[in-house]
Amino acid sequence: MVSLIGEFAFKVWVLLVLEAVMTAAWGHAVIVESSPADQEVLAQVPEAIVLRFNVSIEKSFAQASLWGTKDRLKKLSIPESNFALEADPARLYIPLPSLAPGPYQVRYKILATDGHTTEGVIRFIISVPQ
Amino acid sequence: MTLLIEFFDVLLHGLDLIALGLAMGGGVVALAVLRPWQPLTIMGRVALQRSAYLITVGGGGLVATQLLRLAFQFWISLDGLRDWPMAQFLATDFAQAGIVRIMAALGLTAVSWFWLSRRPASLPGWVGLALLAGGVMIAGAWLVHGASRIDNRVPLMAITVVHQWAAVIWVGGILHLLALWRLLWGNLEASYLWPRWMARFSPVALGSVILLIVAGVYLALNYVGSWQGLIGTGYGTMVLTKVVLLLLALFLAARNFSQVRRWRKQRQATGVLEKLPPFLGAEAWVLSIVLLSAAALTSLPPAVDTPDQQASFTEVADRFMPRVPRLVPPSREEYSAAASSVFDIYALPVAVERAQSEFNHNFSGAVVLLMALLAFVDRSRFFPWARHWPLLFLGLAVFLFLFAASTVWPLGAESFWQTLQVPVVLQHRLLTVLVIAVGLFEWRVRTGKLTHPRAVLFFPLLCIVGGGLLLTHSHTVFALKSEFLIEVNHATLGILAVVMGVGRWLELRLDSAEGHWAGWVWRISFILAGLLLLFYSETPVPDGDKH
């Protein structure tokens, strides 16, 4: 019995090591549509960023923030309109503040309804007016 | 922190599936194989008790993993929020399903521990346990990817549960049978009971495999969608990998099936007693890797959702073409100036980082190929010095330690300890430890310093572990197509490593001619792995993905 427990413990250890070295692409949910699109160069400042995912999400747990090239500029709020009954369960509408020309990132974190969290980023550039 | 928590969530998901296998497989083995309603021999009664103990372990494991997963999910949702959103959290479907699952698993653990381990012949006890196990499975439907789909949600949830159910019955059943074999080993009743138990399990396993495949095809049609999705995405590659490993497991299962059929026809138990347990052990390991891969697969976006990120067949085929290996690293100054921090998960690799990565893979490939060729030479027995080939693993470990994350100490400025919270760095550090362990153990085995029957199995087990690592390896969090084109090499290497492990396992466990051919299988896989690494190249990042 002792040797059986020892062997079982060894197998569990091997499996634990195997699992401990596992990693996955942290992209269970992906954006299927966004406005502005990733890498888009915009002539005008958008009033909001709209993200549509491939899965329905728990919007109470959605988080988004606006970044410059290196630093976080602002935490973005998720307005009530996202929670309306008729709202698309996979879509987030996030208003943006007024922005000066330059490169920006909107980093988001969402929780899918199956419990998986996903982080991601949309990058865009506001071009200098000609 | 999110990355690390998600990393542990995948870890827990894999453990959860194995625990589910122990719990579900035990119930099936008890009802279909040991048959508590029939007159039992003493050994049959002891076997039921053993199954009940293992079910308790599985049930306890389920409770623990589910609790931890819920805690991690709650913790991750706190990050950045000012309040503790407990009420909103408890209102989610997955939290409620998780709580129901915990309750059912607690009931299952209590029934197996307090009831069945004391009264193993109680049929109502086993039926109650089966019902609770059904509750665990059904609640799991709200935790699978299908639960978050916009279209076709309910069928996807139901079919995924059926797919899981078939898989855990097969894997769990084999784990239980292996435990029962331990019980019978050296016992006079072995030659009487073991073939009968295996004959009863065969149709259960066959039914599970059919169900697994039918449900798997339905899920693949919905989540992969096209041939290009299958060949040209990370999700498709993981599905293909699961198919290849499943075929390997089926090959091993077919060997077992034929031994059982032979016993049925001729009543000769020799094959079932001598050949079947090693094949069953190898099958259990392969299936465990399939379960762990399945856990990682749930964290990838389905191929149907990334139609503009799919690689063509030509691009995939190009990944396997021989090319001139890069055996000289880029200059350290240039690399240090351009390389991104390991913490910057959104950074795309610049040219010098890709060159460094190619050098890392190609140089490792040269070392692996040299080891594989020496392992071939070693078999001839004309070159006794060749048996020291595992020592090259130590050199490989030093190389990995220095170059796998070259922005980190000792070659880089980033802290060794702080960077351990980055999953990919942690992964490479653990891989380094594994490589040292493999080298030392196998060298001691080859030189006759280690002869313990279990210790000699360390090398094949760690090959399987390494294979599992590569099967779930991923480099970046976005740029899906370029990420996939790297993954496709790692997935192939992972499969080769698992085949190596199985081949060596069988070579050690089987004394006959079958052990001899298994020896060739793992050596050929070893050479192919070396060649793949030697010719590995990084894909150029498409213009659209450049920052």
Coordinates of N, CA and C in Angstrom, one line a residue, chain A residues 1 3-4 7-8 10-11 13-32 38-39 52-56 58 60-63 75 88-90 105 107-109 111-121 123, chain B residues 2-3 6-7 10-11 14-15 18 50 57 73 76-77 79-81 85 88-89 92 94 142-145 147-150 182 285 289 292 298-302 305 346 427 430 434 454 458 461 465 468-469 472 474 477-478 483 544-547:
Chain A
M1 N 0.8 -1.2 0.0 CA 0.0 0.0 0.0 C 0.9 1.3 0.0
S3 N 3.9 1.5 -1.1 CA 4.6 1.7 -2.4 C 3.6 2.2 -3.4
L4 N 2.4 1.8 -3.3 CA 1.3 2.2 -4.3 C 1.1 3.7 -4.1
E7 N 4.1 5.6 -5.6 CA 4.0 5.6 -7.0 C 3.0 6.6 -7.5
F8 N 1.8 6.6 -6.8 CA 0.8 7.5 -7.2 C 1.2 9.0 -7.0
F10 N 4.2 10.0 -7.1 CA 5.2 10.3 -8.1 C 4.5 10.7 -9.4
K11 N 3.5 10.0 -9.8 CA 2.8 10.3 -11.0 C 2.1 11.6 -10.9
W13 N 3.1 14.0 -9.1 CA 4.2 15.0 -9.2 C 4.5 15.3 -10.6
V14 N 4.7 14.2 -11.4 CA 5.0 14.4 -12.8 C 3.9 15.2 -13.5
L15 N 2.7 14.9 -13.2 CA 1.6 15.6 -13.9 C 1.6 17.1 -13.5
L16 N 1.9 17.3 -12.2 CA 1.9 18.7 -11.7 C 3.0 19.5 -12.4
V17 N 4.2 18.8 -12.5 CA 5.3 19.5 -13.2 C 4.9 19.8 -14.6
L18 N 4.3 18.8 -15.2 CA 3.8 19.0 -16.6 C 2.9 20.2 -16.7
E19 N 2.0 20.2 -15.8 CA 1.0 21.3 -15.8 C 1.6 22.7 -15.5
A20 N 2.6 22.6 -14.5 CA 3.2 23.8 -14.1 C 4.0 24.5 -15.3
V21 N 4.4 23.7 -16.2 CA 5.2 24.3 -17.3 C 4.3 24.5 -18.5
M22 N 3.0 24.3 -18.3 CA 2.1 24.6 -19.4 C 1.7 26.1 -19.5
T23 N 1.5 26.5 -20.7 CA 1.0 27.9 -20.8 C 0.1 27.8 -22.0
A24 N -0.7 28.8 -22.1 CA -1.6 28.8 -23.3 C -1.7 30.2 -23.9
A25 N -2.2 30.3 -25.1 CA -2.4 31.6 -25.6 C -3.5 32.2 -24.9
W26 N -3.3 33.4 -24.3 CA -4.3 34.0 -23.4 C -5.3 34.7 -24.2
G27 N -5.9 34.0 -25.2 CA -6.8 34.7 -26.1 C -8.0 33.9 -26.3
H28 N -8.6 33.4 -25.3 CA -9.8 32.6 -25.4 C -10.9 33.4 -26.2
A29 N -11.1 34.6 -25.8 CA -12.0 35.5 -26.5 C -11.2 36.4 -27.5
V30 N -11.7 36.6 -28.6 CA -11.0 37.5 -29.5 C -12.0 38.6 -30.1
I31 N -11.4 39.7 -30.5 CA -12.2 40.7 -31.1 C -12.5 40.3 -32.5
V32 N -13.8 40.3 -32.9 CA -14.2 40.0 -34.3 C -14.4 41.3 -35.1
D38 N -7.7 47.8 -35.1 CA -6.3 47.7 -34.6 C -5.4 48.3 -35.6
Q39 N -4.5 49.1 -35.2 CA -3.4 49.7 -36.1 C -4.0 50.8 -37.0
R52 N -16.4 44.3 -30.4 CA -17.3 43.2 -30.5 C -16.5 41.9 -30.4
F53 N -16.8 41.0 -29.5 CA -16.1 39.8 -29.2 C -16.8 38.6 -29.9
N54 N -16.0 37.5 -29.9 CA -16.6 36.2 -30.5 C -17.5 35.5 -29.4
V55 N -17.5 36.0 -28.2 CA -18.3 35.3 -27.2 C -19.1 36.4 -26.4
S56 N -20.1 35.9 -25.7 CA -20.8 36.8 -24.8 C -20.0 37.1 -23.6
E58 N -19.4 39.0 -19.5 CA -20.0 39.6 -18.3 C -19.6 41.0 -18.2
S60 N -20.3 43.5 -16.4 CA -20.0 44.2 -15.1 C -18.5 44.1 -14.8
F61 N -17.9 43.1 -15.3 CA -16.5 42.9 -15.0 C -15.5 43.4 -16.1
A62 N -16.1 44.0 -17.1 CA -15.2 44.6 -18.2 C -14.4 45.8 -17.7
Q63 N -13.2 45.8 -18.1 CA -12.3 47.0 -17.7 C -11.6 47.4 -18.9
K75 N -8.3 55.6 -16.8 CA -9.2 54.4 -16.8 C -10.5 54.8 -17.5
D88 N -26.3 44.1 -27.4 CA -25.6 42.9 -27.9 C -24.7 42.3 -26.8
P89 N -24.9 41.0 -26.4 CA -24.1 40.5 -25.2 C -22.6 40.4 -25.5
A90 N -22.2 40.6 -26.8 CA -20.8 40.4 -27.1 C -20.1 41.8 -27.4
Q105 N -3.2 53.4 -27.1 CA -3.6 52.0 -27.0 C -4.9 52.0 -26.1
R107 N -6.3 49.3 -23.7 CA -6.1 47.9 -23.2 C -7.4 47.5 -22.4
Y108 N -7.8 46.3 -22.7 CA -9.1 45.9 -22.1 C -8.9 44.5 -21.4
K109 N -9.8 44.3 -20.5 CA -9.8 43.0 -19.8 C -11.3 42.6 -19.7
L111 N -14.4 39.4 -19.1 CA -14.7 38.1 -18.5 C -15.8 37.5 -19.4
A112 N -15.4 36.3 -20.0 CA -16.5 35.7 -20.9 C -17.5 35.0 -20.0
T113 N -18.7 34.7 -20.5 CA -19.7 34.1 -19.6 C -19.4 32.7 -19.2
D114 N -18.4 32.1 -19.8 CA -17.9 30.7 -19.3 C -16.8 30.9 -18.2
G115 N -16.5 32.1 -17.8 CA -15.5 32.3 -16.7 C -14.1 32.6 -17.1
H116 N -13.8 32.6 -18.4 CA -12.4 32.8 -18.9 C -12.2 34.3 -19.0
T117 N -11.0 34.8 -18.5 CA -10.7 36.2 -18.6 C -9.7 36.4 -19.8
T118 N -9.9 37.4 -20.5 CA -9.0 37.7 -21.6 C -8.5 39.2 -21.5
E119 N -7.3 39.4 -21.8 CA -6.7 40.7 -21.9 C -6.3 41.0 -23.3
G120 N -6.4 42.2 -23.8 CA -6.0 42.5 -25.1 C -5.8 44.0 -25.3
V121 N -5.4 44.4 -26.5 CA -5.1 45.8 -26.8 C -5.6 46.1 -28.2
R123 N -4.6 49.2 -30.9 CA -3.7 50.3 -31.0 C -4.2 51.2 -32.2
Chain B
T2 N -2.7 39.0 -14.1 CA -3.8 38.3 -14.8 C -3.2 37.1 -15.5
L3 N -2.0 37.3 -16.2 CA -1.5 36.2 -16.9 C -1.2 35.0 -16.0
E6 N -4.4 33.4 -15.0 CA -5.0 32.6 -16.1 C -4.2 31.3 -16.3
F7 N -2.9 31.4 -16.1 CA -1.9 30.3 -16.3 C -2.3 29.2 -15.3
V10 N -5.6 27.4 -16.2 CA -5.4 26.3 -17.2 C -4.9 25.1 -16.5
L11 N -3.9 25.3 -15.6 CA -3.3 24.3 -14.8 C -4.4 23.5 -14.0
G14 N -6.7 21.4 -16.2 CA -6.2 20.1 -16.5 C -6.3 19.1 -15.3
L15 N -6.0 19.6 -14.1 CA -6.1 18.7 -12.9 C -7.6 18.3 -12.7
I18 N -8.5 15.4 -14.9 CA -7.9 14.2 -14.4 C -8.7 13.7 -13.2
R50 N -10.8 -0.5 -3.4 CA -9.7 0.3 -4.0 C -10.3 1.4 -4.9
V57 N -10.3 10.2 -3.8 CA -9.2 11.1 -4.2 C -9.7 12.0 -5.4
Q73 N -11.0 33.1 -10.3 CA -11.8 33.9 -11.2 C -12.3 35.1 -10.5
I76 N -9.2 37.6 -10.1 CA -8.9 38.2 -11.4 C -9.9 39.3 -11.7
S77 N -11.1 39.1 -11.3 CA -12.1 40.1 -11.6 C -12.0 41.3 -10.7
D79 N -9.2 42.8 -9.8 CA -8.0 43.6 -10.3 C -8.5 44.9 -10.9
G80 N -8.3 46.0 -10.4 CA -8.6 47.3 -11.0 C -10.0 47.7 -10.6
L81 N -10.8 46.9 -10.0 CA -12.2 47.3 -9.5 C -12.1 47.8 -8.1
P85 N -17.0 42.9 -5.9 CA -18.2 42.6 -6.7 C -18.8 41.2 -6.4
Q88 N -22.4 40.5 -7.8 CA -22.4 40.3 -9.3 C -21.7 39.0 -9.7
F89 N -20.6 38.6 -8.9 CA -19.9 37.4 -9.2 C -20.8 36.2 -9.0
T92 N -23.3 35.3 -11.8 CA -22.9 34.7 -13.1 C -23.2 33.2 -13.2
F94 N -21.4 30.9 -14.6 CA -20.3 30.0 -14.3 C -20.0 29.9 -12.8
W142 N -21.9 24.6 -18.1 CA -21.8 26.1 -18.0 C -20.4 26.6 -17.9
L143 N -19.5 25.7 -17.8 CA -18.1 26.1 -17.7 C -17.3 25.9 -18.9
V144 N -17.9 25.3 -20.0 CA -17.2 25.1 -21.2 C -17.4 26.2 -22.2
H145 N -16.5 26.2 -23.2 CA -16.6 27.4 -24.1 C -17.9 27.6 -24.8
A147 N -20.7 27.6 -23.5 CA -21.6 28.4 -22.7 C -21.5 29.9 -23.1
S148 N -20.4 30.3 -23.7 CA -20.3 31.8 -24.0 C -20.5 32.0 -25.5
R149 N -20.9 31.0 -26.2 CA -21.1 31.2 -27.7 C -22.4 32.0 -27.9
I150 N -22.4 32.8 -28.9 CA -23.6 33.6 -29.3 C -24.6 32.6 -30.0
R182 N -2.2 -3.5 -10.0 CA -1.2 -3.4 -8.9 C -1.7 -4.3 -7.8
W285 N -0.8 7.3 -20.1 CA 0.0 8.6 -20.2 C -0.4 9.4 -21.4
I289 N -2.0 13.2 -21.5 CA -1.5 14.3 -22.2 C -2.7 14.9 -23.1
L292 N -4.7 17.1 -20.8 CA -4.0 18.4 -20.5 C -4.0 19.3 -21.7
T298 N -8.9 25.0 -24.5 CA -10.0 25.9 -24.2 C -9.6 27.3 -24.0
S299 N -8.3 27.6 -24.0 CA -7.8 29.0 -23.9 C -7.5 29.6 -25.2
L300 N -7.7 28.8 -26.3 CA -7.4 29.4 -27.6 C -8.7 29.8 -28.3
P301 N -8.6 30.9 -29.1 CA -9.8 31.2 -29.8 C -10.1 30.2 -30.9
P302 N -11.4 29.8 -31.1 CA -11.7 28.9 -32.1 C -11.3 29.4 -33.5
D305 N -13.4 31.9 -35.5 CA -13.5 33.3 -35.1 C -12.3 34.1 -35.5
Y346 N 2.9 42.6 -24.8 CA 2.3 43.0 -26.0 C 3.4 43.3 -27.1
Q427 N 8.2 28.8 -17.3 CA 8.1 27.6 -18.2 C 9.5 27.1 -18.6
L430 N 11.6 25.9 -15.5 CA 11.2 24.5 -15.1 C 11.7 23.5 -16.2
L434 N 14.0 20.2 -15.7 CA 13.6 18.9 -16.3 C 14.7 18.3 -17.1
R454 N 11.6 1.4 -11.3 CA 10.8 2.6 -11.5 C 11.7 3.8 -11.9
F458 N 12.1 7.1 -15.6 CA 12.1 8.6 -15.5 C 12.3 9.2 -16.8
L461 N 9.1 9.1 -18.9 CA 8.1 10.0 -18.3 C 8.4 11.4 -18.6
V465 N 6.4 14.4 -20.4 CA 6.2 15.7 -19.8 C 6.6 16.8 -20.7
G468 N 4.2 17.3 -23.5 CA 3.1 18.1 -23.0 C 3.4 19.5 -23.0
L469 N 4.6 19.9 -22.5 CA 5.0 21.3 -22.4 C 4.9 21.9 -23.8
T472 N 1.6 22.8 -25.5 CA 0.8 23.9 -25.0 C 1.6 25.2 -24.9
S474 N 3.3 28.6 -26.2 CA 2.8 29.7 -27.0 C 3.7 30.9 -26.7
V477 N 0.8 37.0 -27.1 CA -0.7 37.0 -26.8 C -1.5 37.5 -28.0
F478 N -0.9 38.0 -29.0 CA -1.7 38.3 -30.2 C -0.8 38.1 -31.4
E483 N 2.0 33.7 -34.4 CA 2.1 32.9 -33.2 C 1.9 31.4 -33.6
G544 N 1.5 44.5 -41.2 CA 0.3 44.9 -40.5 C 0.4 44.7 -39.0
D545 N 1.3 43.8 -38.6 CA 1.4 43.5 -37.1 C 2.5 44.4 -36.4
K546 N 3.3 45.1 -37.3 CA 4.4 45.8 -36.6 C 3.9 47.0 -35.9
H547 N 4.5 47.2 -34.7 CA 4.1 48.3 -33.9 C 4.5 49.6 -34.5

